[in-house]
CSV table of C-alpha atoms and ligand atoms in Angstrom, one decimal:
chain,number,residue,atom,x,y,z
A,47,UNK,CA,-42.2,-51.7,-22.4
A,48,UNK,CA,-42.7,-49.2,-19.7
A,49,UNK,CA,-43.8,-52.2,-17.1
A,50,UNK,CA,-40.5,-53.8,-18.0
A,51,UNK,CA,-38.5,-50.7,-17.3
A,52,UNK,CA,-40.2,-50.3,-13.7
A,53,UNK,CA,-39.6,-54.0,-13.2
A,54,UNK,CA,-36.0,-53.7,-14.3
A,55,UNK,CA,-36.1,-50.7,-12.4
A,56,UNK,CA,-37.0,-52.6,-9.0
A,57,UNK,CA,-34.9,-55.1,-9.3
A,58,UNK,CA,-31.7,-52.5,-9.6
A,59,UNK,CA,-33.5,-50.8,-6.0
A,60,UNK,CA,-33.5,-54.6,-4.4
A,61,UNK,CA,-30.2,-55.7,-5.6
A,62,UNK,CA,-28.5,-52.2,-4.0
A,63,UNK,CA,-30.1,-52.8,-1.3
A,64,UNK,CA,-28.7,-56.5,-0.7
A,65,UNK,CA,-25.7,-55.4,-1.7
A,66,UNK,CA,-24.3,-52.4,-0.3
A,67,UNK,CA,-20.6,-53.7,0.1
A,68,UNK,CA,-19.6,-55.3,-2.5
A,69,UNK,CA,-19.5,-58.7,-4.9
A,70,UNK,CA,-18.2,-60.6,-2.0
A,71,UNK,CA,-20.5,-59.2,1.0
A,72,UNK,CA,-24.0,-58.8,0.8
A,73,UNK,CA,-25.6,-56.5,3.6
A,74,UNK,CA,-29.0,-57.2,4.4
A,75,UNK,CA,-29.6,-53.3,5.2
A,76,UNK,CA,-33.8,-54.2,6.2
A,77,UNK,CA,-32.1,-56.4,9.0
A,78,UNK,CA,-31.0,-53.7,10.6
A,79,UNK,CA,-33.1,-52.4,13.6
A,80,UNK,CA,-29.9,-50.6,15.8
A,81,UNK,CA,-31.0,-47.3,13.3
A,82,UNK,CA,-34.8,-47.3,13.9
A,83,UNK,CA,-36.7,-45.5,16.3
A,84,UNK,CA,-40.4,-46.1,18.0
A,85,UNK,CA,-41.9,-42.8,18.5
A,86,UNK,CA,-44.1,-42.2,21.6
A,87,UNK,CA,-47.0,-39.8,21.0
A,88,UNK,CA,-47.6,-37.4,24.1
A,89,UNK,CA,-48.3,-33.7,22.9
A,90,UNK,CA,-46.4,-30.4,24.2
A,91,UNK,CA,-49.1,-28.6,26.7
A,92,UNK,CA,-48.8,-25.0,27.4
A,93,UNK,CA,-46.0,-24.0,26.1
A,94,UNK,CA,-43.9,-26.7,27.4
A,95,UNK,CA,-42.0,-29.6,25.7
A,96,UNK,CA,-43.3,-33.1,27.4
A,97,UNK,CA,-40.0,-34.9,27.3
A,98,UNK,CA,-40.1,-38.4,28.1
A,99,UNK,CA,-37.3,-39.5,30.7
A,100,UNK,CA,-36.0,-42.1,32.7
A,101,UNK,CA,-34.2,-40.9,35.5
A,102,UNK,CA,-33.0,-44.2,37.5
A,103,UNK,CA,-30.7,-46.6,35.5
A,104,UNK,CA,-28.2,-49.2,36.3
A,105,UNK,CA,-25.0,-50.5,34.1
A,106,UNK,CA,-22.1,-53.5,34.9
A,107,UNK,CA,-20.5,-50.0,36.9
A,108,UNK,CA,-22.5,-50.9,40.2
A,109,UNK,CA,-24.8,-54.4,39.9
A,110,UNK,CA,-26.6,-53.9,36.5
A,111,UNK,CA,-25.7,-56.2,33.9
A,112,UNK,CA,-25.4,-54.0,30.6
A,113,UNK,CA,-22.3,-51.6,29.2
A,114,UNK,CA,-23.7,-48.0,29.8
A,115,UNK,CA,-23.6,-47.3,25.9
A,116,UNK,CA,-26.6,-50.2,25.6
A,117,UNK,CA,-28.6,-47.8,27.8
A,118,UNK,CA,-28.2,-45.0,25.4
A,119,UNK,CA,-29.4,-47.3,22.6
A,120,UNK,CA,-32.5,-49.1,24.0
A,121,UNK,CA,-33.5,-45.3,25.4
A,122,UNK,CA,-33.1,-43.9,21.9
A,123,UNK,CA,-35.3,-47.0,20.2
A,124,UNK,CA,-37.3,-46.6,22.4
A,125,UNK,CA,-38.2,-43.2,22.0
A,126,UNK,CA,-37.5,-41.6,25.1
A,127,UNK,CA,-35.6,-37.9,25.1
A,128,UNK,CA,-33.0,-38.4,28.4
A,129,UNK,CA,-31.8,-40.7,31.1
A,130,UNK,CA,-29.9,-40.6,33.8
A,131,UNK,CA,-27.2,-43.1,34.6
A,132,UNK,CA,-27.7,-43.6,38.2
A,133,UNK,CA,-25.4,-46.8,39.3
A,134,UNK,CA,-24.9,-47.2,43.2
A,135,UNK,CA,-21.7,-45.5,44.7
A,136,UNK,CA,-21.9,-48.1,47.7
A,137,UNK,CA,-22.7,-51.0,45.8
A,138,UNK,CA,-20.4,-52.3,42.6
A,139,UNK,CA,-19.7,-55.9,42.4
A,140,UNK,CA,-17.8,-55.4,39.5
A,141,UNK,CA,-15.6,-53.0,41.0
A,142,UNK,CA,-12.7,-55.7,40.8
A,143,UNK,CA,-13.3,-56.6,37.2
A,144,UNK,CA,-13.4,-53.1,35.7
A,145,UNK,CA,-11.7,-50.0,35.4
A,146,UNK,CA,-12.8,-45.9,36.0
A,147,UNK,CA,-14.1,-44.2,39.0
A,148,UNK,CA,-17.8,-43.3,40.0
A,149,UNK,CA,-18.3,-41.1,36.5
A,150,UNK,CA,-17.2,-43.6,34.3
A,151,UNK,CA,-20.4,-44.9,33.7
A,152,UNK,CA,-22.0,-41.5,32.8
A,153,UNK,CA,-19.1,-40.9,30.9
A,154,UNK,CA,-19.3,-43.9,28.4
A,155,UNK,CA,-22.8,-43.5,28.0
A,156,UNK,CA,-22.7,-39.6,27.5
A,157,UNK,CA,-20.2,-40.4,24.7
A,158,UNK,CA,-22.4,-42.0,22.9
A,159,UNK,CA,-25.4,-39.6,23.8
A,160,UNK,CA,-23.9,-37.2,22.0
A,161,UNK,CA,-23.1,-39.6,19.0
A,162,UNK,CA,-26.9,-39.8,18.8
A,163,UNK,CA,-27.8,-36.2,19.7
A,164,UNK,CA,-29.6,-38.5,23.2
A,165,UNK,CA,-29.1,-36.4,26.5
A,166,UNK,CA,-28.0,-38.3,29.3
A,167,UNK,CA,-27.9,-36.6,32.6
A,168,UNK,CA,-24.9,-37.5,35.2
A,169,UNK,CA,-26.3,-38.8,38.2
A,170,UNK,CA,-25.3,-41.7,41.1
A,171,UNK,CA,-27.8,-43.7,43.9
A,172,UNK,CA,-26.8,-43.3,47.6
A,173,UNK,CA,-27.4,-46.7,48.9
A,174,UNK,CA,-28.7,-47.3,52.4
A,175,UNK,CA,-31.0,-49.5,54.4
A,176,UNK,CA,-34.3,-48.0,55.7
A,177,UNK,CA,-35.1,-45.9,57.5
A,178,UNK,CA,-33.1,-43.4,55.2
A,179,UNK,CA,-32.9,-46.0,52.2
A,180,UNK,CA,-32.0,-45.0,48.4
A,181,UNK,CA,-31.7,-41.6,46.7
A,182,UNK,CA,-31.0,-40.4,43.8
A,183,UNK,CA,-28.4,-37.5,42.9
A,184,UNK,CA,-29.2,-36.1,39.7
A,185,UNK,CA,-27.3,-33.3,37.4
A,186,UNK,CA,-24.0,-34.2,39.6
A,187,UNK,CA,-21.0,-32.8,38.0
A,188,UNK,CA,-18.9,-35.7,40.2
A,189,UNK,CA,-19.9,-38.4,42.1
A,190,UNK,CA,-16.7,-39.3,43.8
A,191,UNK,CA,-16.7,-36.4,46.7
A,192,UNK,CA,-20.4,-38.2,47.3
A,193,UNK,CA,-18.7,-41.7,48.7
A,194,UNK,CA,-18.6,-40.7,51.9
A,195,UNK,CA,-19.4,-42.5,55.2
A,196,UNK,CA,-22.2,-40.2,56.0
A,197,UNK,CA,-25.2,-40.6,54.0
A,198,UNK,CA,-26.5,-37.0,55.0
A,199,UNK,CA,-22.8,-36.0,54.4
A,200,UNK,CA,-23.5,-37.7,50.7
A,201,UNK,CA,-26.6,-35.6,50.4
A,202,UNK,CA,-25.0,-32.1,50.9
A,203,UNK,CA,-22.0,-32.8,48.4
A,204,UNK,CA,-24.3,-33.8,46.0
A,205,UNK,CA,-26.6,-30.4,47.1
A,206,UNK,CA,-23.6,-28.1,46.6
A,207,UNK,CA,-22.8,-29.2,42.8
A,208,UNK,CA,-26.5,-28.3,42.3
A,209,UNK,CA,-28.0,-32.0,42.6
A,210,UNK,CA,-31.5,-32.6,42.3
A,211,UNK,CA,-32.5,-35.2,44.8
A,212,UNK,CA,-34.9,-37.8,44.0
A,213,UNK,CA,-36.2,-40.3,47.3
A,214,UNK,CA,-36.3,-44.0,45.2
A,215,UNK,CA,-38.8,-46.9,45.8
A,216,UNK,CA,-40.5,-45.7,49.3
A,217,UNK,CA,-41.9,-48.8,49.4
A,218,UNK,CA,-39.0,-51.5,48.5
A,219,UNK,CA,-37.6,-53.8,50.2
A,220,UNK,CA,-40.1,-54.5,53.2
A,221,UNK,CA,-43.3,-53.4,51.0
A,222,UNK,CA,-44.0,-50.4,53.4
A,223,UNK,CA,-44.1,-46.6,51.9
A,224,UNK,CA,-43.0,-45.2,55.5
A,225,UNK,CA,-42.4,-41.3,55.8
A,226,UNK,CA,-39.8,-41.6,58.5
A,227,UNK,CA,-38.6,-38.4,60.6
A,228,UNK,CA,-35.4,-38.4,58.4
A,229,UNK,CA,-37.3,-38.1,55.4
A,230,UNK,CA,-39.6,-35.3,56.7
A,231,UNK,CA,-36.4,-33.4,57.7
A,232,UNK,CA,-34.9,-33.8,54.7
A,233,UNK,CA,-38.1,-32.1,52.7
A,234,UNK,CA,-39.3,-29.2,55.2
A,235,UNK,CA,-35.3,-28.4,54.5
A,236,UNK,CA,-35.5,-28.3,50.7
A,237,UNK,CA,-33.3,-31.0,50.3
A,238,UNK,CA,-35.1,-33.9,48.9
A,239,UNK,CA,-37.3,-32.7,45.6
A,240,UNK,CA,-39.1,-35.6,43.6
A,241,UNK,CA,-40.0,-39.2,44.9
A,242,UNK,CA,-40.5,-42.1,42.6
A,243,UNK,CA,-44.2,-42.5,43.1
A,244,UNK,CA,-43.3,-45.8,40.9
A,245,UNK,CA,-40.1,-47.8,40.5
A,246,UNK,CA,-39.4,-50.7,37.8
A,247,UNK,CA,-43.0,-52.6,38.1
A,248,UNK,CA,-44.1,-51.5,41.3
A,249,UNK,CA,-46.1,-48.2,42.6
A,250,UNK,CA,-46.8,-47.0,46.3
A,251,UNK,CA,-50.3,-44.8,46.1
A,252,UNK,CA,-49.8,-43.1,49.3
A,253,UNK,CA,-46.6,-41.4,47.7
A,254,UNK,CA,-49.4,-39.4,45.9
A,255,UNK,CA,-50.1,-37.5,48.5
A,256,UNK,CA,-45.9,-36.8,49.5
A,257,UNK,CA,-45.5,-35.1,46.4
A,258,UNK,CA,-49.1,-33.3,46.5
A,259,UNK,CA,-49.0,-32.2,50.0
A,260,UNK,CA,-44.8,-31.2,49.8
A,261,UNK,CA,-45.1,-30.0,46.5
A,262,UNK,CA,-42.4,-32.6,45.1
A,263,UNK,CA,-42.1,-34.0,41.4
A,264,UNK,CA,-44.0,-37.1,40.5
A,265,UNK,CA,-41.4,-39.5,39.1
A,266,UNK,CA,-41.5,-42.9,37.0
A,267,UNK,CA,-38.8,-45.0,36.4
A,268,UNK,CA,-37.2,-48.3,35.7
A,269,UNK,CA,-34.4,-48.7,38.0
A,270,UNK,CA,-33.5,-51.5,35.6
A,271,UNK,CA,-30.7,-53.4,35.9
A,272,UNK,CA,-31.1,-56.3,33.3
A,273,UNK,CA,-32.1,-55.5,29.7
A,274,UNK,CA,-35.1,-53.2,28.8
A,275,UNK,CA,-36.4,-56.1,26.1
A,276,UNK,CA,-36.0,-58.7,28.8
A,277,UNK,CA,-37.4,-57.1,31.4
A,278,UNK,CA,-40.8,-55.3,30.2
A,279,UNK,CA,-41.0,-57.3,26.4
A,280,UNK,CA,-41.7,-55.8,23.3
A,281,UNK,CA,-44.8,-54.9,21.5
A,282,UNK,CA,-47.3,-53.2,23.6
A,283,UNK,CA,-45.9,-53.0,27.4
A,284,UNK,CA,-44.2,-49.9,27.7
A,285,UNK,CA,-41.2,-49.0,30.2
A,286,UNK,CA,-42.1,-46.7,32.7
A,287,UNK,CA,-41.1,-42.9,32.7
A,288,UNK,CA,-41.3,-39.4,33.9
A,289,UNK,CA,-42.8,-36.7,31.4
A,290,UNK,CA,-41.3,-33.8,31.9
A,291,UNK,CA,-42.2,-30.2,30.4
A,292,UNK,CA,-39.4,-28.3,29.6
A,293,UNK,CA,-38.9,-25.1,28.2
A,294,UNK,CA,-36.7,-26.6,25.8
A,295,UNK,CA,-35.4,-29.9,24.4
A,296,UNK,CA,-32.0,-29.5,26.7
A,297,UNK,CA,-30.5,-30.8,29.8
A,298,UNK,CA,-30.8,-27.8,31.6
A,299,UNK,CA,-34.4,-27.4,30.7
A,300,UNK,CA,-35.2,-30.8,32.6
A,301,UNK,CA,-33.4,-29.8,35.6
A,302,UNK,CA,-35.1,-26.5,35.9
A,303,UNK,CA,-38.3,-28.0,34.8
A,304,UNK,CA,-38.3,-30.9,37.7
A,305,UNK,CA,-36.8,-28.5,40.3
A,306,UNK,CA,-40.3,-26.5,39.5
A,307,UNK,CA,-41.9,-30.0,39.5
A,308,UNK,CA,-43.2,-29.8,36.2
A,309,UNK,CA,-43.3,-33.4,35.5
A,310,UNK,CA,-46.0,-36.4,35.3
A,311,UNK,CA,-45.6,-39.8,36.3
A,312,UNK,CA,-46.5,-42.6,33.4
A,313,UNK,CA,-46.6,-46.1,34.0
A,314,UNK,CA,-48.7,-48.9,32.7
A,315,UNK,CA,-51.2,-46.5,31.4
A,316,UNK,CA,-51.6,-44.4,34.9
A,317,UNK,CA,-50.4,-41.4,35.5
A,318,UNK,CA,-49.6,-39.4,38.7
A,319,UNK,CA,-48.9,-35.7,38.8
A,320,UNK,CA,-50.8,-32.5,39.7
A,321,UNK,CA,-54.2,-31.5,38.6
A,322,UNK,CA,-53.0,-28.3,36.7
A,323,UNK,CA,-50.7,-30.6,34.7
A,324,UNK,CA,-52.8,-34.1,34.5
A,325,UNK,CA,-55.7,-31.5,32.8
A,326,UNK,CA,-53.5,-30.1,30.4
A,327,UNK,CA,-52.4,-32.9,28.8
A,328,UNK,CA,-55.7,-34.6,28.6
A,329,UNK,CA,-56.7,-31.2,27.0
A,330,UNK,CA,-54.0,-31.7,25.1
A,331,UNK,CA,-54.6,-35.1,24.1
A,332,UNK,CA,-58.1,-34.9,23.1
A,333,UNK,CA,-59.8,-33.3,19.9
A,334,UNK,CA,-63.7,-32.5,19.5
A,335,UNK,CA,-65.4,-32.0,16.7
A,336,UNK,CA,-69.1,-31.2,16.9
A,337,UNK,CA,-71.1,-33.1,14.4
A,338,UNK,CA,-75.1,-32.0,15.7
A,339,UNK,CA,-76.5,-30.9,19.3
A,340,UNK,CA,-76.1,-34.3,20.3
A,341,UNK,CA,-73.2,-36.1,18.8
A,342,UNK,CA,-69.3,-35.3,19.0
A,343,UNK,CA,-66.3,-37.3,17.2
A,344,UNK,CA,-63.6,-37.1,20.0
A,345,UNK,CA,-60.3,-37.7,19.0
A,346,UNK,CA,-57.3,-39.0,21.0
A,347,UNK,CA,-54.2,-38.0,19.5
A,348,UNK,CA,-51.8,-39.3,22.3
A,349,UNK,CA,-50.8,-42.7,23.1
A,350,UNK,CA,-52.4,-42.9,26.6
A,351,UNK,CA,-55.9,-44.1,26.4
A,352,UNK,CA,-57.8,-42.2,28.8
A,353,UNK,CA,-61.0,-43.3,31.1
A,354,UNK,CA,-63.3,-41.5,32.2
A,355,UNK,CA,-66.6,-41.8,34.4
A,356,UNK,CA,-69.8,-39.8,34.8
A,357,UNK,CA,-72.2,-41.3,37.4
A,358,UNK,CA,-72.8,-44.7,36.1
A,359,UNK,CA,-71.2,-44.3,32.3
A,360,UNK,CA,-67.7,-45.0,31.3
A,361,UNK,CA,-66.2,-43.2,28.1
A,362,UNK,CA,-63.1,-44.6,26.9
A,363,UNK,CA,-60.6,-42.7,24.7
A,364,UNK,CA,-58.5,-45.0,23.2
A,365,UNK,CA,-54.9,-44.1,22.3
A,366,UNK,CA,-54.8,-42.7,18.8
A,367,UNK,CA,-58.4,-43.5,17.7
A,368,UNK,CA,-61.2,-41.6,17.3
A,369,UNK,CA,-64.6,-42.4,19.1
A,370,UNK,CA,-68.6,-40.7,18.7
A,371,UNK,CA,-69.5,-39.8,21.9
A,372,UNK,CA,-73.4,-38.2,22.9
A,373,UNK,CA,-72.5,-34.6,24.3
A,374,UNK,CA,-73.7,-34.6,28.3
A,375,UNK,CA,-74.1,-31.3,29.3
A,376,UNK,CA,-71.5,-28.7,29.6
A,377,UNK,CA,-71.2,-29.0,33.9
A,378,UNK,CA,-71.0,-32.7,33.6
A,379,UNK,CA,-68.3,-33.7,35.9
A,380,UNK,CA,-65.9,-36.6,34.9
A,381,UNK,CA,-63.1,-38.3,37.0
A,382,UNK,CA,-60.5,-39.9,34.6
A,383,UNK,CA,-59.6,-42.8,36.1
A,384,UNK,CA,-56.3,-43.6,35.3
A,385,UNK,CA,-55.1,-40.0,36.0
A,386,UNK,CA,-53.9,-40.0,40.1
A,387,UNK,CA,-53.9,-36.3,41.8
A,388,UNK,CA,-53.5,-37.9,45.7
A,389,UNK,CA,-54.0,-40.9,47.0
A,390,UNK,CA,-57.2,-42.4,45.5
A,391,UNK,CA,-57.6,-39.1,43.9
A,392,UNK,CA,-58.1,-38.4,40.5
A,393,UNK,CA,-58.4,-36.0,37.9
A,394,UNK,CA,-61.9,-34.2,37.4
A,395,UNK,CA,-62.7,-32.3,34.6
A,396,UNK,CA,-66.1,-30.9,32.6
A,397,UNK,CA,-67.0,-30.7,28.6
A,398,UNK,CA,-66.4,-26.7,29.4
A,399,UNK,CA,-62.8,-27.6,30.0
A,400,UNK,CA,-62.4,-28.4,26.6
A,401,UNK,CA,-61.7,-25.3,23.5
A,402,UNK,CA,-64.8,-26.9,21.2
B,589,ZN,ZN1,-32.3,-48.4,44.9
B,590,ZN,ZN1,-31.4,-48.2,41.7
């Protein structure tokens, strides 16, 4: 009796669920993906909320080839916190086609941000050929003053509404990361403060050492113009972005966060930021538990698997798994591998790093 009941039971649970409308429409509600989100494990350090951003995006506004509300919706799936809708003020081949000025793409896709409680952060790309080349305006308030003849002209209009100015790809299109006299101007004057250290598939190491040695923020982005699914697939292959730790999950947090270069680079597994912040969320990360004198289960709680060398021993900390390690000593030094400080560079740490 009682198994009938719960099979009666399930069968009313599966029937609502194929049928949601009505007699004459059936929903299949499992089909739908648009309300399901991928979460991306990366844990607060020191106080600070990583937020995982994407601060270089293109829509049909300037030559990408999706609405600007898509960009809010493949962010949100998957998982990131902001982006910033970046499309080229020069540069619009659509121009003809559709209507709205320079903000219209921000504004469609902050309308449905805020549908989805997704920040999106108002920002344009000032196009030019090397030697100056492409930068990002970021937290603009409106980029039609920017379209100016004058690239440097652009810069200080985007400046005065409190713009935060990112240098893009150094090393597209000619495959050279060259620090040219205009660029070193623009830094020792404050008015370039983050450079993409990677772009859309591609990183430039010696960038490394631009945002070590001028103190600006490491940044990771897709620049994408086609479809995030098309371009960098599903399952395990995950989109660039820049992790930024905020005081708080807000708009304004980022911007004060990455104009005090609080932010980490992530692409492909690598990251790229400062050795303060690289070791804190590796401390962050990992978990030890002390089973004897000799043994330790060490657990990594993030989604970056981390490695790590000590003279001729590799220890690998696989995302989300947990691993038996034999203790070295407490001054052991290791360099983690995939964690970039300069330009062939990297991360050191010892086991007296770690709270065990
Ligand atoms: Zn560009
Ligand atoms: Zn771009």
């Amino acid at each position: 009796m009682k198994k009938v009941s719960v099979f009666l039971m399930l069968c009313s649970v599966l029937s609502l669920q194929a049928q949601l409308r009505n007699n004459d429409v059936y929903e299949v509600t499992e089909m739908d993906n648009s309300r399901v989100r991928s979460e991306i494990h990366i844990p607060d350090i020191d106080g600070y909320k990583t937020l995982k951003c994407d601060f270089h995006i293109h829509t049909v506004f300037s030559d990408g080839k999706v609405w600007p509300d898509i960009r809010v919706a493949e962010a949100w799936q998957e998982g990131l916190d902001a982006i910033a809708i970046t499309d080229h003020i020069e540069y619009r081949p659509n121009k003809e086609t559709l209507k709205g000025d320079l903000n219209e793409s921000y504004k469609i896709a902050k309308r449905a941000g805020d549908a989805t409680g997704f920040m999106v952060i108002h920002g344009t790309e000032i196009t030019r050929s090397k030697p100056l080349g492409h930068l990002n305006a970021l937290f603009i308030s409106d980029a039609m003053p920017l379209d100016v003849e004058d690239p440097l002209e652009a810069i200080e209009k985007a400046l005065q509404q409190g713009a935060f100015i990112m240098w893009n790809h150094p090393g597209w299109p000619d495959d050279k990361s060259t620090l040219y006299p205009v660029h070193e101007e623009l830094i020792k004057a404050g008015k370039i403060h983050g450079v993409e250290v990677f772009n859309y598939m591609e990183y430039y190491p010696v960038t490394f050492d631009w945002s070590k040695n001028n103190n600006l923020a490491f940044m990771a982005n897709t620049d994408i113009h086609g479809l995030i699914n098309t371009d960098y697939g599903a399952g395990n292959k995950i989109r660039p972005m820049t992790l930024v730790l905020a005081k708080e999950r807000s708009v304004e947090s980022i911007k004060e966060a990455l104009f005090a270069k609080r932010s980490i680079a992530y692409f492909h597994g690598e990251l790229a930021g400062k050795q303060e912040h690289l070791k804190a969320l590796l401390k962050a990360s990992v978990k030890i538990r002390i089973i004897n004198e000799k043994r330790a289960e060490v657990t990594n709680i993030s989604d970056i698997t981390y490695r790590a060398v000590s003279g001729n021993n590799l220890y690998i900390l696989p995302a989300n798994k947990t691993v038996l390690l034999t203790i070295p000593g407490p001054e052991t030094v290791f360099t983690v591998e995939n964690c970039h400080t300069g330009n062939g560079e990297k991360l050191t740490v010892t086991v007296s790093d770690f709270d065990i």
